Amino acid sequence: MASVCNDAGCCRRILFVDPDGCRKTIRLGKLSKRDAESIKLRVESLLSSAMTGNAMDRDLSVRVANMKPWLREKLERAELLEPLEPVAPKLSLSLDGFLTDFMARNGATKKPATRVVWLQVMAMLRLYMPKGISLDAVTTGRAKLFLTKLKERGLASATVHKRVGLARQFFQDAVDWELIGRNPFAGVKTQTSSIKSNVEVPRETIDLVLEKCDTAWAAVVGLCRFGGLRCPSEVLSLRWGDIDWENDRMAVPEPKVEHHEGRGVRAVPLFPELRPLLEAAWNKATEGTVYPSPESYVVNKPAYREAAMTEAGWGNSNLRTQFLKVLERAKVTPWARLFHSMRASRQTELERQFPLHVVCAWLGNTEAIAKRHYLLVSDDDFAKATHPPVVLEPEDAAHNAAQSGLKAAHKAAQQGTRKLSQGNEEPPSNAGRSEVSTVFSGVPKAEDTGLEPAAPYGVPQFQ
């Protein structure tokens, strides 16, 4: 019913005909002849059971139950065995074992940087919780003690908030699996700083910096400050093929959020401040006769890209070190969060000109994140507050306009009189009639009766 064939390199395969008359092959790879013959006997027993419709005998059932996973997978593909139902993972009830299970179940789908942070929090839980403690023995009191230990380490409030939040996430997973009845970290409250760590980077400062940059570094600074790109991941990922010169747009890769549905690339305008910097980089790249490929990177610094691609995902490489040297040459004092502050400054600028949802779509963040971390209070805001523009009431505006018109008319009349007295120009047909006379056209003319004005009509004249 089945036969063993030998292939090159001591590889074995089993040939057989299934109950439907189809010829099938099971490739065993490198295997001894004795083991191949043993597998062939099992294949024949399974074929016999399938043809007769009888259940497997006890000996065959035991062999199938103890079968190696790789062999069972091959027999399932050959339709000799039914696929096993997926079995829920057996989770440990100890804290240490559960954290190991959590990483095994969820770590594969996360970014390397996320896994690194998870491992840091798990290491602290193992350090500050009693050794060998079970999940249900972790109380809210122990969770609050964990918070105290983190604060004693001198960590920033934002770091403490993040790590307690991750611990809460781990224990919530245990609640979902019904390993514990409640989340001990649910009652642990933390506070994160409301002070934004980004600062405004004025354009005047960027102008000084650009004077000391080569074309590659000018592109880096321009993409951060005027394009609002994340650095280094988006800046170093942008290629020449991503730039649409005719339509003034860029298709910016988003390595940070590419794992989210619908994300990975976003459209960003080719802003007027950014375009000349990229054109200079293009002209530098096209020196000679060979044009760069669309797959070539805009920032032609392979060493930066290789250093940034770490096992934990995108890193800072040595961009900060090199940028500090540029700032030193430009005699500019370094600001906090060199690259992130430039991105935040750009978002603050754009938000004054465009709706927030439009700016967030261009910079690739949400309105909540923009308000909490990006939008800054600048010196211009203080200047506008201390020197507000004068807003006139409608009556005041009309009065000022009339006064301005009268002054302009009076000035024009004076200029006309001066020109006539000098005899430089011939008077027009309406000489002597200015805008002033037009304004007062409804007033009766005074008679030429001397120095004193004529009495108004109806007043008696005394001799």
CSV table of C-alpha atoms in Angstrom, one decimal, residues 49-406:
chain,number,residue,atom,x,y,z
A,49,SER,CA,-8.4,2.6,8.9
A,50,ALA,CA,-9.5,5.2,6.4
A,51,MET,CA,-10.5,2.6,3.8
A,52,THR,CA,-12.5,0.4,6.2
A,53,GLY,CA,-13.9,3.2,8.3
A,54,ASN,CA,-12.8,1.5,11.5
A,55,ALA,CA,-11.4,3.4,14.4
A,56,MET,CA,-7.7,3.2,15.1
A,57,ASP,CA,-6.6,0.4,17.4
A,58,ARG,CA,-5.2,1.2,20.8
A,59,ASP,CA,-1.5,0.8,19.7
A,60,LEU,CA,-1.9,3.1,16.7
A,61,SER,CA,-3.8,5.7,18.8
A,62,VAL,CA,-1.0,5.8,21.3
A,63,ARG,CA,1.6,6.2,18.5
A,64,VAL,CA,-0.4,9.0,16.9
A,65,ALA,CA,-0.8,10.8,20.3
A,66,ASN,CA,3.0,10.7,20.9
A,67,MET,CA,3.9,11.6,17.4
A,68,LYS,CA,6.4,14.3,16.8
A,69,PRO,CA,4.8,17.6,15.7
A,70,TRP,CA,6.8,17.8,12.4
A,71,LEU,CA,5.6,14.3,11.4
A,72,ARG,CA,2.0,14.9,12.4
A,73,GLU,CA,2.0,18.1,10.3
A,74,LYS,CA,3.1,16.1,7.3
A,75,LEU,CA,0.5,13.4,7.8
A,76,GLU,CA,-2.2,16.1,8.3
A,77,ARG,CA,-1.1,17.7,4.9
A,78,ALA,CA,-1.4,14.3,3.3
A,79,GLU,CA,-5.0,14.1,4.8
A,80,LEU,CA,-4.2,11.0,6.8
A,81,LEU,CA,-4.9,12.7,10.1
A,82,GLU,CA,-7.4,15.4,11.1
A,83,PRO,CA,-5.9,18.7,12.3
A,84,LEU,CA,-6.0,19.1,16.0
A,85,GLU,CA,-8.2,21.7,17.6
A,86,PRO,CA,-6.1,24.7,18.8
A,87,VAL,CA,-5.4,24.3,22.5
A,88,ALA,CA,-5.5,27.4,24.7
A,89,PRO,CA,-2.0,28.1,26.2
A,90,LYS,CA,-1.5,26.8,29.7
A,91,LEU,CA,-0.7,29.8,31.8
A,92,SER,CA,1.3,29.8,34.9
A,93,LEU,CA,-0.2,31.1,38.2
A,94,SER,CA,3.0,32.5,39.5
A,95,LEU,CA,4.0,36.1,38.7
A,96,ASP,CA,7.3,35.1,37.1
A,97,GLY,CA,5.8,32.4,34.9
A,98,PHE,CA,2.9,34.6,33.9
A,99,LEU,CA,5.2,37.4,32.7
A,100,THR,CA,7.1,34.9,30.7
A,101,ASP,CA,3.9,33.6,29.1
A,102,PHE,CA,2.7,37.1,28.4
A,103,MET,CA,5.9,37.9,26.5
A,104,ALA,CA,5.7,34.7,24.5
A,105,ARG,CA,2.0,35.3,23.5
A,106,ASN,CA,2.2,39.0,22.7
A,107,GLY,CA,5.8,39.9,22.0
A,108,ALA,CA,6.0,38.6,18.5
A,109,THR,CA,3.5,41.2,17.1
A,110,LYS,CA,5.1,44.2,18.8
A,111,LYS,CA,7.9,46.5,17.8
A,112,PRO,CA,11.3,45.7,19.1
A,113,ALA,CA,11.4,48.9,21.1
A,114,THR,CA,8.1,48.0,22.8
A,115,ARG,CA,9.5,44.6,23.8
A,116,VAL,CA,12.5,46.2,25.3
A,117,VAL,CA,10.3,48.4,27.5
A,118,TRP,CA,8.1,45.5,28.5
A,119,LEU,CA,11.2,43.5,29.6
A,120,GLN,CA,12.3,46.5,31.7
A,121,VAL,CA,9.0,46.7,33.5
A,122,MET,CA,8.9,42.9,34.0
A,123,ALA,CA,12.4,43.0,35.5
A,124,MET,CA,11.3,45.6,38.0
A,125,LEU,CA,8.2,43.6,38.9
A,126,ARG,CA,10.4,40.6,39.6
A,127,LEU,CA,12.8,42.7,41.6
A,128,TYR,CA,10.3,44.5,43.8
A,129,MET,CA,7.8,41.7,44.3
A,130,PRO,CA,8.6,38.8,46.7
A,131,LYS,CA,10.4,36.0,44.9
A,132,GLY,CA,8.1,33.2,43.8
A,133,ILE,CA,4.9,35.2,44.6
A,134,SER,CA,1.7,34.0,42.9
A,135,LEU,CA,-0.5,36.2,40.8
A,136,ASP,CA,-3.4,36.2,43.3
A,137,ALA,CA,-1.0,37.2,46.1
A,138,VAL,CA,-0.2,40.6,44.4
A,139,THR,CA,-2.5,43.0,46.2
A,140,THR,CA,-3.2,46.7,45.7
A,141,GLY,CA,-0.9,47.4,48.6
A,142,ARG,CA,2.0,45.6,46.9
A,143,ALA,CA,1.2,47.5,43.7
A,144,LYS,CA,1.4,50.8,45.6
A,145,LEU,CA,4.6,49.7,47.1
A,146,PHE,CA,5.9,49.0,43.6
A,147,LEU,CA,5.0,52.7,42.7
A,148,THR,CA,6.9,53.9,45.8
A,149,LYS,CA,10.0,51.9,44.8
A,150,LEU,CA,9.9,53.4,41.3
A,151,LYS,CA,9.8,56.9,42.7
A,152,GLU,CA,12.7,56.2,45.1
A,153,ARG,CA,14.8,55.3,42.0
A,154,GLY,CA,14.5,59.0,41.0
A,155,LEU,CA,12.7,58.3,37.8
A,156,ALA,CA,10.9,61.1,36.0
A,157,SER,CA,7.1,61.3,36.7
A,158,ALA,CA,6.4,60.5,33.0
A,159,THR,CA,8.6,57.3,33.2
A,160,VAL,CA,6.9,56.2,36.5
A,161,HIS,CA,3.5,56.8,34.9
A,162,LYS,CA,4.4,54.8,31.8
A,163,ARG,CA,5.8,51.8,33.8
A,164,VAL,CA,2.9,51.6,36.2
A,165,GLY,CA,0.6,51.7,33.2
A,166,LEU,CA,2.4,48.8,31.6
A,167,ALA,CA,2.2,46.8,34.8
A,168,ARG,CA,-1.5,47.5,34.9
A,169,GLN,CA,-1.7,46.2,31.3
A,170,PHE,CA,0.0,42.9,32.3
A,171,PHE,CA,-2.3,42.2,35.2
A,172,GLN,CA,-5.4,43.1,33.1
A,173,ASP,CA,-4.4,40.4,30.8
A,174,ALA,CA,-4.4,38.0,33.7
A,175,VAL,CA,-7.9,39.2,34.6
A,176,ASP,CA,-9.0,38.6,31.0
A,177,TRP,CA,-7.7,35.0,31.2
A,178,GLU,CA,-9.6,34.6,34.6
A,179,LEU,CA,-6.4,33.8,36.4
A,180,ILE,CA,-7.2,36.5,39.0
A,181,GLY,CA,-10.4,38.2,40.0
A,182,ARG,CA,-9.3,41.8,39.9
A,183,ASN,CA,-6.4,44.0,38.7
A,184,PRO,CA,-4.3,45.1,41.7
A,185,PHE,CA,-2.9,48.1,39.8
A,186,ALA,CA,-6.4,49.4,38.9
A,187,GLY,CA,-6.3,51.5,42.2
A,188,VAL,CA,-2.8,52.8,41.7
A,189,LYS,CA,-3.0,56.4,40.6
A,190,THR,CA,0.0,58.2,39.0
A,191,GLN,CA,0.6,61.7,37.9
A,192,THR,CA,2.5,62.7,34.8
A,193,SER,CA,4.1,66.1,34.3
A,194,SER,CA,1.9,68.7,32.5
A,195,ILE,CA,5.1,70.7,31.6
A,196,LYS,CA,6.0,70.2,27.9
A,197,SER,CA,9.6,69.3,27.4
A,198,ASN,CA,9.7,70.7,23.9
A,199,VAL,CA,10.8,74.3,23.3
A,200,GLU,CA,10.3,76.8,20.5
A,201,VAL,CA,13.1,76.9,17.9
A,202,PRO,CA,12.8,80.3,16.2
A,203,ARG,CA,13.4,80.6,12.5
A,204,GLU,CA,16.2,83.1,13.1
A,205,THR,CA,18.1,80.4,15.0
A,206,ILE,CA,17.5,77.9,12.1
A,207,ASP,CA,18.9,80.4,9.6
A,208,LEU,CA,22.1,80.6,11.6
A,209,VAL,CA,22.3,76.8,11.8
A,210,LEU,CA,21.7,76.4,8.0
A,211,GLU,CA,24.6,78.6,7.2
A,212,LYS,CA,27.0,76.0,8.8
A,213,CYS,CA,25.3,72.9,7.3
A,214,ASP,CA,26.3,71.0,4.2
A,215,THR,CA,23.5,70.0,1.8
A,216,ALA,CA,22.8,66.7,3.6
A,217,TRP,CA,22.6,68.3,7.0
A,218,ALA,CA,20.5,71.2,5.6
A,219,ALA,CA,18.1,68.6,4.4
A,220,VAL,CA,17.9,67.0,7.8
A,221,VAL,CA,17.3,70.3,9.6
A,222,GLY,CA,14.8,71.4,6.9
A,223,LEU,CA,12.8,68.1,7.1
A,224,CYS,CA,12.6,68.4,10.9
A,225,ARG,CA,11.9,72.2,11.2
A,226,PHE,CA,9.9,72.9,8.1
A,227,GLY,CA,8.6,69.5,7.1
A,228,GLY,CA,7.7,68.3,10.7
A,229,LEU,CA,9.2,64.8,10.1
A,230,ARG,CA,10.1,62.5,12.8
A,231,CYS,CA,13.9,62.1,13.2
A,232,PRO,CA,15.6,59.8,12.6
A,233,SER,CA,13.1,57.2,11.3
A,234,GLU,CA,11.2,59.4,8.8
A,235,VAL,CA,14.1,61.7,7.8
A,236,LEU,CA,16.4,58.8,7.0
A,237,SER,CA,13.7,56.8,5.3
A,238,LEU,CA,12.7,59.4,2.7
A,239,ARG,CA,13.7,58.6,-0.8
A,240,TRP,CA,13.9,60.7,-4.0
A,241,GLY,CA,11.0,58.7,-5.4
A,242,ASP,CA,8.8,59.8,-2.5
A,243,ILE,CA,9.0,63.5,-3.6
A,244,ASP,CA,6.4,64.7,-6.2
A,245,TRP,CA,8.0,67.9,-7.4
A,246,GLU,CA,5.2,68.8,-9.8
A,247,ASN,CA,2.4,68.6,-7.2
A,248,ASP,CA,4.5,69.9,-4.3
A,249,ARG,CA,3.9,66.8,-2.1
A,250,MET,CA,5.9,64.2,-0.3
A,251,ALA,CA,4.9,60.6,0.5
A,252,VAL,CA,6.6,60.3,3.9
A,253,PRO,CA,7.2,56.7,5.3
A,254,GLU,CA,6.1,56.2,8.9
A,255,PRO,CA,8.2,53.4,10.4
A,256,LYS,CA,6.9,54.2,13.9
A,257,VAL,CA,3.2,53.6,13.2
A,258,GLU,CA,3.4,51.3,10.1
A,259,HIS,CA,2.0,48.4,12.2
A,260,HIS,CA,-1.3,50.3,12.7
A,261,GLU,CA,-4.1,49.6,10.1
A,262,GLY,CA,-4.2,52.3,7.4
A,263,ARG,CA,-0.8,53.8,8.4
A,264,GLY,CA,2.7,53.5,7.0
A,265,VAL,CA,2.8,56.4,4.5
A,266,ARG,CA,1.3,59.9,4.8
A,267,ALA,CA,1.1,62.9,2.4
A,268,VAL,CA,3.0,66.0,3.4
A,269,PRO,CA,3.2,69.3,1.5
A,270,LEU,CA,6.5,70.3,0.0
A,271,PHE,CA,6.5,73.6,1.9
A,272,PRO,CA,8.1,76.7,0.3
A,273,GLU,CA,10.7,76.9,3.1
A,274,LEU,CA,11.7,73.2,2.6
A,275,ARG,CA,11.8,73.0,-1.2
A,276,PRO,CA,15.0,75.0,-1.8
A,277,LEU,CA,16.9,72.9,0.7
A,278,LEU,CA,15.8,69.7,-1.0
A,279,GLU,CA,16.5,71.1,-4.4
A,280,ALA,CA,20.1,71.8,-3.2
A,281,ALA,CA,20.4,68.2,-2.0
A,282,TRP,CA,19.1,67.0,-5.4
A,283,ASN,CA,21.6,69.2,-7.3
A,284,LYS,CA,24.4,67.8,-5.1
A,285,ALA,CA,23.2,64.3,-5.8
A,286,THR,CA,23.0,64.9,-9.6
A,287,GLU,CA,26.5,66.2,-10.0
A,288,GLY,CA,28.0,64.4,-13.0
A,289,THR,CA,26.2,62.3,-15.6
A,290,VAL,CA,24.4,59.7,-13.4
A,291,TYR,CA,21.1,60.6,-11.8
A,292,PRO,CA,20.2,59.0,-8.5
A,293,SER,CA,17.7,56.2,-8.5
A,294,PRO,CA,14.2,56.9,-7.1
A,295,GLU,CA,15.1,54.4,-4.4
A,296,SER,CA,18.1,56.5,-3.3
A,297,TYR,CA,17.8,58.2,0.0
A,298,VAL,CA,17.4,62.0,0.2
A,299,VAL,CA,19.8,62.2,3.2
A,300,ASN,CA,22.9,60.5,1.6
A,301,LYS,CA,24.5,59.4,4.9
A,302,PRO,CA,24.6,55.6,4.9
A,303,ALA,CA,26.5,55.5,8.2
A,304,TYR,CA,23.7,57.3,10.0
A,305,ARG,CA,21.1,54.8,8.6
A,306,GLU,CA,23.2,51.8,9.6
A,307,ALA,CA,23.7,53.1,13.1
A,308,ALA,CA,20.0,53.9,13.5
A,309,MET,CA,18.8,50.5,12.6
A,310,THR,CA,19.3,48.7,15.9
A,311,GLU,CA,17.9,45.4,17.2
A,312,ALA,CA,15.4,47.5,19.2
A,313,GLY,CA,14.2,49.4,16.1
A,314,TRP,CA,15.1,52.9,15.1
A,315,GLY,CA,17.7,54.5,17.4
A,316,ASN,CA,19.2,58.0,17.4
A,317,SER,CA,22.5,56.8,15.8
A,318,ASN,CA,24.9,59.6,16.2
A,319,LEU,CA,22.8,62.4,14.7
A,320,ARG,CA,22.7,64.3,18.0
A,321,THR,CA,26.5,64.2,18.3
A,322,GLN,CA,27.0,65.6,14.8
A,323,PHE,CA,24.2,68.2,15.2
A,324,LEU,CA,25.8,69.5,18.4
A,325,LYS,CA,29.0,70.1,16.4
A,326,VAL,CA,27.0,72.0,13.8
A,327,LEU,CA,25.4,74.2,16.5
A,328,GLU,CA,28.8,74.8,18.0
A,329,ARG,CA,30.1,76.1,14.6
A,330,ALA,CA,27.0,78.3,14.3
A,331,LYS,CA,27.6,79.6,17.8
A,332,VAL,CA,24.0,78.6,18.8
A,333,THR,CA,23.2,77.3,22.3
A,334,PRO,CA,21.7,73.8,22.0
A,335,TRP,CA,18.0,73.6,23.0
A,336,ALA,CA,16.1,70.8,24.8
A,337,ARG,CA,15.2,67.8,22.6
A,338,LEU,CA,17.0,68.9,19.5
A,339,PHE,CA,15.0,67.2,16.8
A,340,HIS,CA,11.6,66.8,18.6
A,341,SER,CA,11.5,70.5,19.4
A,342,MET,CA,11.9,71.4,15.8
A,343,ARG,CA,9.0,69.2,14.9
A,344,ALA,CA,6.9,70.7,17.7
A,345,SER,CA,7.8,74.2,16.5
A,346,ARG,CA,6.6,73.5,13.0
A,347,GLN,CA,3.3,72.1,14.2
A,348,THR,CA,2.8,75.2,16.3
A,349,GLU,CA,3.4,77.4,13.3
A,350,LEU,CA,1.1,75.5,11.0
A,351,GLU,CA,-1.7,75.4,13.5
A,352,ARG,CA,-1.9,79.2,13.3
A,353,GLN,CA,-2.6,79.0,9.6
A,354,PHE,CA,-4.5,75.7,9.1
A,355,PRO,CA,-7.1,73.7,11.0
A,356,LEU,CA,-5.7,71.4,13.6
A,357,HIS,CA,-7.0,68.2,12.0
A,358,VAL,CA,-5.2,69.2,8.8
A,359,VAL,CA,-1.9,69.8,10.5
A,360,CYS,CA,-2.2,66.5,12.4
A,361,ALA,CA,-2.8,64.7,9.1
A,362,TRP,CA,0.4,66.3,7.7
A,363,LEU,CA,2.5,65.5,10.8
A,364,GLY,CA,1.1,62.1,11.5
A,365,ASN,CA,-0.2,62.5,15.0
A,366,THR,CA,-3.6,62.9,16.7
A,367,GLU,CA,-5.2,66.2,17.9
A,368,ALA,CA,-5.0,65.0,21.6
A,369,ILE,CA,-1.3,64.2,21.3
A,370,ALA,CA,-0.7,67.5,19.5
A,371,LYS,CA,-2.4,69.5,22.2
A,372,ARG,CA,-0.6,67.6,25.0
A,373,HIS,CA,2.9,67.4,23.7
A,374,TYR,CA,3.5,69.5,20.5
A,375,LEU,CA,1.6,72.9,20.5
A,376,LEU,CA,3.8,75.5,22.2
A,377,VAL,CA,3.4,79.0,23.7
A,378,SER,CA,5.8,81.2,21.8
A,379,ASP,CA,7.2,84.7,22.2
A,380,ASP,CA,4.9,85.9,19.5
A,381,ASP,CA,1.9,84.9,21.6
A,382,PHE,CA,3.1,87.0,24.5
A,383,ALA,CA,3.8,89.9,22.1
A,384,LYS,CA,0.3,89.8,20.7
A,385,ALA,CA,-1.1,89.6,24.2
A,386,THR,CA,0.8,92.7,25.5
A,387,HIS,CA,0.4,94.7,22.3
A,388,PRO,CA,-3.1,93.8,21.0
A,389,PRO,CA,-4.3,95.4,17.8
A,390,VAL,CA,-6.7,98.4,18.2
A,391,VAL,CA,-10.3,97.4,17.3
A,392,LEU,CA,-12.5,100.4,16.4
A,393,GLU,CA,-16.2,100.6,16.9
A,394,PRO,CA,-18.2,101.1,13.7
A,395,GLU,CA,-18.9,104.8,14.6
A,396,ASP,CA,-15.3,105.4,15.3
A,397,ALA,CA,-14.2,103.8,12.1
A,398,ALA,CA,-16.6,105.8,10.0
A,399,HIS,CA,-15.5,109.1,11.8
A,400,ASN,CA,-11.8,108.3,11.2
A,401,ALA,CA,-12.5,107.5,7.6
A,402,ALA,CA,-14.3,110.8,7.1
A,403,GLN,CA,-11.5,112.7,8.8
A,404,SER,CA,-8.9,111.0,6.6
A,405,GLY,CA,-10.9,111.9,3.5
A,406,LEU,CA,-11.2,115.5,4.5
